[in-house]
Short mmCIF file of C-alpha atoms in Angstrom, two decimals:
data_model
loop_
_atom_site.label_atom_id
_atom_site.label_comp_id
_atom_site.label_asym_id
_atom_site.label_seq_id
_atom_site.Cartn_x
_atom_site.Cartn_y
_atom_site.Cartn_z
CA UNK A 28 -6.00 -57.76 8.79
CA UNK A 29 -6.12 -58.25 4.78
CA UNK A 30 -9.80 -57.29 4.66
CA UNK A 31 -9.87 -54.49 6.88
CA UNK A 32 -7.16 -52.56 5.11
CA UNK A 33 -9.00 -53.01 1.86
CA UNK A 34 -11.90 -51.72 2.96
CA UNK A 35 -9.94 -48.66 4.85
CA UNK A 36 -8.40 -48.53 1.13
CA UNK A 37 -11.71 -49.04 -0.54
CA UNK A 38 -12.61 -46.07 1.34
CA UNK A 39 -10.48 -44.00 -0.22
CA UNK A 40 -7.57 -43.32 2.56
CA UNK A 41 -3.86 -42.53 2.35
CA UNK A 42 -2.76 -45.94 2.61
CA UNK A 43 0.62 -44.93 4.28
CA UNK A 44 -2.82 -43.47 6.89
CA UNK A 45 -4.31 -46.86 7.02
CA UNK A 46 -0.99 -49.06 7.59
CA UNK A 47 -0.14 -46.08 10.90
CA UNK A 48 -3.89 -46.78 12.06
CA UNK A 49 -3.69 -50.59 11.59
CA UNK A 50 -0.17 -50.85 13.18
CA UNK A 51 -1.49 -48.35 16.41
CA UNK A 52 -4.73 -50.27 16.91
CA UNK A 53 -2.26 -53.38 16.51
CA UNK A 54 -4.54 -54.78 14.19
CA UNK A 55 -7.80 -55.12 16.27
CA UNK A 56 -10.56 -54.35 13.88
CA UNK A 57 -12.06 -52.09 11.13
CA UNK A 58 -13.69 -49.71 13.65
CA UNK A 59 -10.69 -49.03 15.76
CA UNK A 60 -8.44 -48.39 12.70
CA UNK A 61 -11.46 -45.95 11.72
CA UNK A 62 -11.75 -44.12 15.21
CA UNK A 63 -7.57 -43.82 14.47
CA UNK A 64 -7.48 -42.19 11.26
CA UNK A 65 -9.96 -39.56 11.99
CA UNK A 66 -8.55 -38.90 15.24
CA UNK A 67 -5.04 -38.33 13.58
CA UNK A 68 -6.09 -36.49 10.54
CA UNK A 69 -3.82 -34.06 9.50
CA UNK A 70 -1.12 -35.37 11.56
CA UNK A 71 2.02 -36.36 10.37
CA UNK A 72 2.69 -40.31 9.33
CA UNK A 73 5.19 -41.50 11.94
CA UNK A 74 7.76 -43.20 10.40
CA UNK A 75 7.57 -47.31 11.40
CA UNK A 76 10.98 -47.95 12.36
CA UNK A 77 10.20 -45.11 15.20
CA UNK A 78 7.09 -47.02 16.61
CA UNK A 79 7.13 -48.07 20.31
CA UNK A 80 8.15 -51.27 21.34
CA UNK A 81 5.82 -54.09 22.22
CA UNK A 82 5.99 -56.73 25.02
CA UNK A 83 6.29 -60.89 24.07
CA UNK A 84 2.34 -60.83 24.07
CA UNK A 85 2.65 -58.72 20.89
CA UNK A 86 0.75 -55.75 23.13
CA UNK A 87 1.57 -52.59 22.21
CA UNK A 88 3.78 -51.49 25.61
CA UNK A 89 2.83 -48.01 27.61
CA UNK A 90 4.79 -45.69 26.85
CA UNK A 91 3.78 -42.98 29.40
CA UNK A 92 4.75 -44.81 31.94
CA UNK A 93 1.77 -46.69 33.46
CA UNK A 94 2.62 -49.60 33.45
CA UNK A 95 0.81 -50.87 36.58
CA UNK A 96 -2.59 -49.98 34.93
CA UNK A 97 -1.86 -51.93 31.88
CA UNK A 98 -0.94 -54.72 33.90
CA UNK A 99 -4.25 -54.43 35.90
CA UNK A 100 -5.91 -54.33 32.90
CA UNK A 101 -4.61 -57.24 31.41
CA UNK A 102 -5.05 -59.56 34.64
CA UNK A 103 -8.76 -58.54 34.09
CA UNK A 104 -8.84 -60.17 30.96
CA UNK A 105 -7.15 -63.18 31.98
CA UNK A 106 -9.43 -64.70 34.66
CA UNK A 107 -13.06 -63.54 36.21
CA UNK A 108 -14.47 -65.33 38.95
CA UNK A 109 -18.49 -65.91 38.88
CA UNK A 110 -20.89 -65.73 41.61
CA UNK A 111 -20.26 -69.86 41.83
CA UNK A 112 -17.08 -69.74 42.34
CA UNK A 113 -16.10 -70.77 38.89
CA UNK A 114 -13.49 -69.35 36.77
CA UNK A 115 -14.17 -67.92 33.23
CA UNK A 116 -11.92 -66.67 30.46
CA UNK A 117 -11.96 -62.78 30.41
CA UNK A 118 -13.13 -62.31 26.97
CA UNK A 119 -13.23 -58.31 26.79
CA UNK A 120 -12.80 -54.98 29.07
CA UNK A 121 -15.92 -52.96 29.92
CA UNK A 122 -15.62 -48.82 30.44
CA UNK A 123 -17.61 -48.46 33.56
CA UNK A 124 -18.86 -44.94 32.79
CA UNK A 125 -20.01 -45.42 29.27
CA UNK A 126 -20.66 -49.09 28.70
CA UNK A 127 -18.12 -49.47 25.77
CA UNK A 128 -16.61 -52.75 25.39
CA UNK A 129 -12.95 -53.51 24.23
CA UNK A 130 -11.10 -56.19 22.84
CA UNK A 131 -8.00 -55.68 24.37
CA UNK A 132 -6.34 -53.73 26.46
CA UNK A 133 -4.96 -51.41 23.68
CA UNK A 134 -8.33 -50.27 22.77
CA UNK A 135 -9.16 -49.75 25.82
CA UNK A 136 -6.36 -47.21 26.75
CA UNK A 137 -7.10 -45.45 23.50
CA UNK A 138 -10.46 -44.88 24.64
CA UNK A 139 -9.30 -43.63 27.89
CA UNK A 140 -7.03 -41.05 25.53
CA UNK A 141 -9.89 -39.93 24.27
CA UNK A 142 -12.37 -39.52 26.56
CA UNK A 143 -10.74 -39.08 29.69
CA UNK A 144 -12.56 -42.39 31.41
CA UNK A 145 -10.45 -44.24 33.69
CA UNK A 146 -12.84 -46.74 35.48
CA UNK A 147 -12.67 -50.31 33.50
CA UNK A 148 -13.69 -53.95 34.78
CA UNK A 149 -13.44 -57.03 32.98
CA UNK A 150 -15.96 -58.41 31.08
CA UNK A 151 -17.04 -62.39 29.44
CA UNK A 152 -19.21 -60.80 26.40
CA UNK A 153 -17.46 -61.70 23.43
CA UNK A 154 -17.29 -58.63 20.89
CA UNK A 155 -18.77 -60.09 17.54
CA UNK A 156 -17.03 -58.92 14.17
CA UNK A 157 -19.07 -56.28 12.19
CA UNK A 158 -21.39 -57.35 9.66
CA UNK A 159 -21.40 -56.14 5.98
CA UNK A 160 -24.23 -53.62 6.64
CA UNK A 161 -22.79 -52.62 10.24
CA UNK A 162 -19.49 -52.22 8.33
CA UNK A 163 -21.69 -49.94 5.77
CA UNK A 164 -23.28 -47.73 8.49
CA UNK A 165 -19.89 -46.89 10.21
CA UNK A 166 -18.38 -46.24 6.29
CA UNK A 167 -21.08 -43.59 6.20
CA UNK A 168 -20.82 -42.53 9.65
CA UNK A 169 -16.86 -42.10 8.94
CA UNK A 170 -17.63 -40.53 5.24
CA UNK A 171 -20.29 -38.43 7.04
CA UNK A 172 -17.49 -36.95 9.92
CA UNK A 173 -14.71 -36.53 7.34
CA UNK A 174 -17.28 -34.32 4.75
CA UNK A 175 -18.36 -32.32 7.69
CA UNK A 176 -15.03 -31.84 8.95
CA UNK A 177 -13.80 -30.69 5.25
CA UNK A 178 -16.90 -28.24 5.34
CA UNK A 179 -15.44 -26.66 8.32
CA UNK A 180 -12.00 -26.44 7.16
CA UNK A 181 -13.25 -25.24 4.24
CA UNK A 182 -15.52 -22.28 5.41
CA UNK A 183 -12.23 -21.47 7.41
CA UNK A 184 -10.14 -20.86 4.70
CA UNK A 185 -12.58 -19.45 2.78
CA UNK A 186 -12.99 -16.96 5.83
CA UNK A 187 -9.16 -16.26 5.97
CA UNK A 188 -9.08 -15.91 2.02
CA UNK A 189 -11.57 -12.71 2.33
CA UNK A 190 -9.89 -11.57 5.54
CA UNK A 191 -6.49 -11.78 3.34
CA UNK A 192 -8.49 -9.70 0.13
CA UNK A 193 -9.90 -7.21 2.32
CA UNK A 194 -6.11 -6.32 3.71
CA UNK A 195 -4.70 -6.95 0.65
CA UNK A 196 -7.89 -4.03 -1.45
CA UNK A 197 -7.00 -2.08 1.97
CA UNK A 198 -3.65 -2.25 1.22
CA UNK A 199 -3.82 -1.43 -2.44
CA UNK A 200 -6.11 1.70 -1.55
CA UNK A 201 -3.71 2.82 0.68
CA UNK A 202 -0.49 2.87 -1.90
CA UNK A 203 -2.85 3.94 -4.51
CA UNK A 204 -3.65 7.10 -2.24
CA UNK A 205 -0.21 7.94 -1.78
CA UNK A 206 1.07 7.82 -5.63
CA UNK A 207 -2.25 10.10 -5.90
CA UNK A 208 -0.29 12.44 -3.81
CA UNK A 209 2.55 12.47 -4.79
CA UNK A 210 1.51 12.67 -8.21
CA UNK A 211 -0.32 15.72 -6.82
CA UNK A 212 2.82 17.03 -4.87
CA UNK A 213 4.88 16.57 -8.77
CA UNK A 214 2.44 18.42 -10.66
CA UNK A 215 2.58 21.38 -8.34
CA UNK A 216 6.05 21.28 -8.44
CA UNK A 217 6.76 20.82 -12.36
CA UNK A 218 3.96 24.18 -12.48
CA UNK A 219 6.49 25.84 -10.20
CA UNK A 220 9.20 25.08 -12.26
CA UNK A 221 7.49 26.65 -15.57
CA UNK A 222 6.27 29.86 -13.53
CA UNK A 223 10.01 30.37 -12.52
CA UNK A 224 11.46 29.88 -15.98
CA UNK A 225 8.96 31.79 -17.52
CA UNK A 226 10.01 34.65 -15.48
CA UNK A 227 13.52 34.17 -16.31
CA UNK A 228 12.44 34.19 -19.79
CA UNK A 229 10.85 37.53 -19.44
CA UNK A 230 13.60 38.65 -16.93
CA UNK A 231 16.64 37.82 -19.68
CA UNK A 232 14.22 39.46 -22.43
CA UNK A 233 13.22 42.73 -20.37
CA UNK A 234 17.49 42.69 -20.24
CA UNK A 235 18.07 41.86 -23.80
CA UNK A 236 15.26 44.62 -25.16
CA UNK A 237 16.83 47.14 -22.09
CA UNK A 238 20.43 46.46 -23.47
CA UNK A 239 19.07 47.14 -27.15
CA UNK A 240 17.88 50.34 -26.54
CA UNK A 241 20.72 51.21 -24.26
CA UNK A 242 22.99 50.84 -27.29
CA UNK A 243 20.53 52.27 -29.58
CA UNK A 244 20.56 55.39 -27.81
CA UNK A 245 24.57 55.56 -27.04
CA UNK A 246 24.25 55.23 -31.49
CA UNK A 247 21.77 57.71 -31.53
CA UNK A 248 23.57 60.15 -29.56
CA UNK A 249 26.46 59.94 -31.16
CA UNK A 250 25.64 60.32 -34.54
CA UNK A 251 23.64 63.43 -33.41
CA UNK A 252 27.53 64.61 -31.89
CA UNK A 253 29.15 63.83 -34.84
CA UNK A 254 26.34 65.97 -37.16
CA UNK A 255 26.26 69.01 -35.49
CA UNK A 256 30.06 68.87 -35.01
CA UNK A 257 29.74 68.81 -38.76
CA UNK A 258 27.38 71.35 -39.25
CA UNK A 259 28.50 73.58 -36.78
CA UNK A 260 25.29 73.32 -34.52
CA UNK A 261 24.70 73.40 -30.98
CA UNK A 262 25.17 69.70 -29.09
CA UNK A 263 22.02 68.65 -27.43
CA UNK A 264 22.86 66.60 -23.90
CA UNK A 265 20.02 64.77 -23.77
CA UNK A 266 20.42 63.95 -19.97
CA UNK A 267 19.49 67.71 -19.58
CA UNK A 268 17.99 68.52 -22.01
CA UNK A 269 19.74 71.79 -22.68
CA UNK A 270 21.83 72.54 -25.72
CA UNK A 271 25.01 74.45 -26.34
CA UNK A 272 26.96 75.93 -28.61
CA UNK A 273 30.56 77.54 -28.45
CA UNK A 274 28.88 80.47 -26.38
CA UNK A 275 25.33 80.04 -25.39
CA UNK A 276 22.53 78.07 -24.86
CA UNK A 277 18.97 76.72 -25.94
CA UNK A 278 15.58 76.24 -24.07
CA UNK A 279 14.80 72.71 -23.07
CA UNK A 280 13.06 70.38 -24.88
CA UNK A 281 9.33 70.18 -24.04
CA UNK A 282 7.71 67.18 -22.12
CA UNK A 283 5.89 66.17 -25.27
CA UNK A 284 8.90 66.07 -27.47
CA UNK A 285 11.82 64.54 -25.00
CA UNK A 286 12.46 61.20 -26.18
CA UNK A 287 13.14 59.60 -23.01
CA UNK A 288 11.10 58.99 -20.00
CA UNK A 289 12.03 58.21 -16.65
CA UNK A 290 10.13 55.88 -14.53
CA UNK A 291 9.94 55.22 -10.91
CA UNK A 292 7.73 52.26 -10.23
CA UNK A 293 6.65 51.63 -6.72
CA UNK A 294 4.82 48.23 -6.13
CA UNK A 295 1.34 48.49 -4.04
CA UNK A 296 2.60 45.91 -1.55
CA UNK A 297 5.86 47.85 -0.73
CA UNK A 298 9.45 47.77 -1.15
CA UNK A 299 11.90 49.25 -2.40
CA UNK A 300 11.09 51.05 -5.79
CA UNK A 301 12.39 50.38 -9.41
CA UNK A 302 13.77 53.61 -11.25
CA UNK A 303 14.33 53.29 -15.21
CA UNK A 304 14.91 55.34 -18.14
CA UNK A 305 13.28 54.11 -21.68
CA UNK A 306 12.14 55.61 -24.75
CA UNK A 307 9.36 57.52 -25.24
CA UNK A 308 8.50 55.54 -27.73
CA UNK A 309 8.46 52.00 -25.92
CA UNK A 310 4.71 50.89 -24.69
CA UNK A 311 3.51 49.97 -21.69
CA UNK A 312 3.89 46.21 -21.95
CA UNK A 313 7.89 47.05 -22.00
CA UNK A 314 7.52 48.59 -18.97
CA UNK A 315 5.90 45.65 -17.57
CA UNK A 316 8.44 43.26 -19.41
CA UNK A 317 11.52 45.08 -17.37
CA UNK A 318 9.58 45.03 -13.92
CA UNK A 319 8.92 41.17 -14.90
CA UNK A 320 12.87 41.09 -15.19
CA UNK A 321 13.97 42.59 -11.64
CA UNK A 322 11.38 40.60 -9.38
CA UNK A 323 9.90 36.74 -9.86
CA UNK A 324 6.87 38.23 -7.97
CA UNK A 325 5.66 39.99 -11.09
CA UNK A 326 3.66 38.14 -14.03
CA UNK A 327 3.73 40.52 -17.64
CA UNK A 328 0.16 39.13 -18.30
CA UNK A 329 -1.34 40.02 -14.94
CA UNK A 330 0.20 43.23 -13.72
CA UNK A 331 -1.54 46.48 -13.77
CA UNK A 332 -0.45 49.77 -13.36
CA UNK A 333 -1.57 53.39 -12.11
CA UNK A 334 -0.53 56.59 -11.53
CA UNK A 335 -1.44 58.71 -8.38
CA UNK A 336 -1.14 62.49 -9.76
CA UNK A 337 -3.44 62.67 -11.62
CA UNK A 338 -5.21 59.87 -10.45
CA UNK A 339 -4.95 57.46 -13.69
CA UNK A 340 -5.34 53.79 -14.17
CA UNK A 341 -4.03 51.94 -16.92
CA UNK A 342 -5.50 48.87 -18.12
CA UNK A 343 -4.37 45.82 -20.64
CA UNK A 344 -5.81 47.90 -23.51
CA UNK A 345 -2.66 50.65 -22.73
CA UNK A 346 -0.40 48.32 -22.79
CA UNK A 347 0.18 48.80 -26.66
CA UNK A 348 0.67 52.33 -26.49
CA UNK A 349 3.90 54.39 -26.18
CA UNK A 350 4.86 56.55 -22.84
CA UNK A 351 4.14 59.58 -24.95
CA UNK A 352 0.51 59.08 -26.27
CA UNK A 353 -0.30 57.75 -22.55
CA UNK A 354 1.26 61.78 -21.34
CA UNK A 355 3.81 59.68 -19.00
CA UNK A 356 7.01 61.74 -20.48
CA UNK A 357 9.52 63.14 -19.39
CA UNK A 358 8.82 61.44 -16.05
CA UNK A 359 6.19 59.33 -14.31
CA UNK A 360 5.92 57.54 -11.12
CA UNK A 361 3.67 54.22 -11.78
CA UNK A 362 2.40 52.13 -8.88
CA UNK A 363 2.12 47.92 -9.68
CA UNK A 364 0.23 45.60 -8.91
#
């Protein structure tokens, strides 16, 4: 009717809501429609060419199949015989087991969906319309269900929101945790990276400075050749240490004045050792520089050094001073560590 689906409208409902409730109710009233569209909420509008057939009384037809209870039903409201034998117009059907009454028989099979009662008679009370304050009550009863029901789905969501932040912070934690480590795992392996090339910076310099004096001595040695040759002098093999002339030779050179030293340096964890021959002149720290350039395991600015006989230990303060003013010519054997 006109003035229920204004008030359904007045009410604030989808009307495409209130035409489906109207149309399923077939039009019976304002509370039916109600009952409808809060029974169906958040159901899908079926579309209206789709709705089930009716029968020539304009009765919505079963369409479950029962058709001999709707019939039964009907014939109830048709004819009711009194205790005098006379016969009155069925004006309404009466639930047995809750004391509901129905207009017709479509109400009263969507009340049996609903509850589950299946026990109706026929009834002669004639259901009045609603008045304007009855109509008010049920608005607020309705309004009343539908804000109660938004509460709920509303504390849901809310409770699926913070279920969804919680995995979403655990989730975050977790990746964070894992850049944290690898981050971790790079910088370790970038301070790997500059150990190793800064011991094959101080391996390729031990080599350079090794080479240098290499070919300084080869000069050296020749030019002292080529002097005495012009002098007439005796040549001095400085392997040796001896010197000779056309017929005889000289005493050695002392261990204070030979200008090389030989070095055999044995590292306190074992192996096998490194021999070397360098000027007297070069310090300590070039010692360490060419052990830094034959093994990644030693460090220029941590190693140490000792001597066994006599029982010496050198430490960074001797690592400016030459072989000779530290008494390690001709020959030494240092132990590293």
């Amino acid at each position: 009717m006109a003035g229920d689906k204004e008030t359904l409208l007045s009410m604030g409902f989808d009307p495409a809501r209130v035409d489906w409730a109207l149309r399923a109710t077939n039009n019976r009233g304002l509370q039916p429609a109600m009952d409808h569209i809060i029974e169906n909420e958040g159901k899908p509008v079926p579309d209206p060419s789709a709705a089930a057939p009716s029968t020539s009384t304009g009765e919505p037809m079963d369409v479950d199949g029962d058709d001999e209870d709707e019939e039964a039903l009907r014939s109830l409201m048709r004819t009711q015989t009194s205790a005098s034998g006379a016969v009155e117009e069925a004006k309404s059907i009466k639930c047995s087991e809750c004391g509901k009454i129905f207009k017709n028989t479509a109400l009263a099979n969507f009340h049996a969906e609903k509850s589950g009662h299946d026990q109706f008679e026929e009834s002669t009370e004639d259901i009045k319309p609603l008045t304007e304050e009855e109509k008010k009550q049920k608005l607020a009863e309705l309004r009343e269900k539908m804000a109660a029901k938004r509460s709920v789905k509303s504390e849901q969501e809310a409770k699926e929101a913070r279920a969804n932040e919680a995995i979403r912070r655990k989730s975050g934690k977790d990746v964070g945790k894992l850049k944290e480590e690898m981050q971790a795992k790079e910088l370790v392996k970038q301070a790997e990276q500059k150990r190793r090339e800064k011991l094959e910076d101080a391996k390729a310099k031990a080599a350079v400075k090794a080479q240098i004096e290499a070919d300084k001595k080869a000069r050296a040695e020749k030019a002292a050749k080529e002097k005495a040759l012009r002098e007439g002098q005796p040549i001095i093999d400085t392997a040796t240490g001896a010197s000779t002339a056309s017929g005889g030779t000289t005493p050695s050179s002392s261990g204070s004045a030979a200008k090389e030293t030989r070095l055999q340096i044995r590292m306190a964890s074992g192996g096998t050792p490194y021999t070397t021959t360098l000027s007297s002149e070069a310090t300590l720290r070039e010692v360490a520089e060419f052990l830094a350039g034959q093994t990644l395991d030693v460090d220029v600015e941590t190693v140490t050094f000792a001597q066994n006989f006599p029982r010496k230990t050198f430490s960074r303060d001797h690592f400016n001073k030459t072989l000779r003013e530290l008494g390690l010519t001709p020959s030494a054997v240092l132990i590293a560590s």
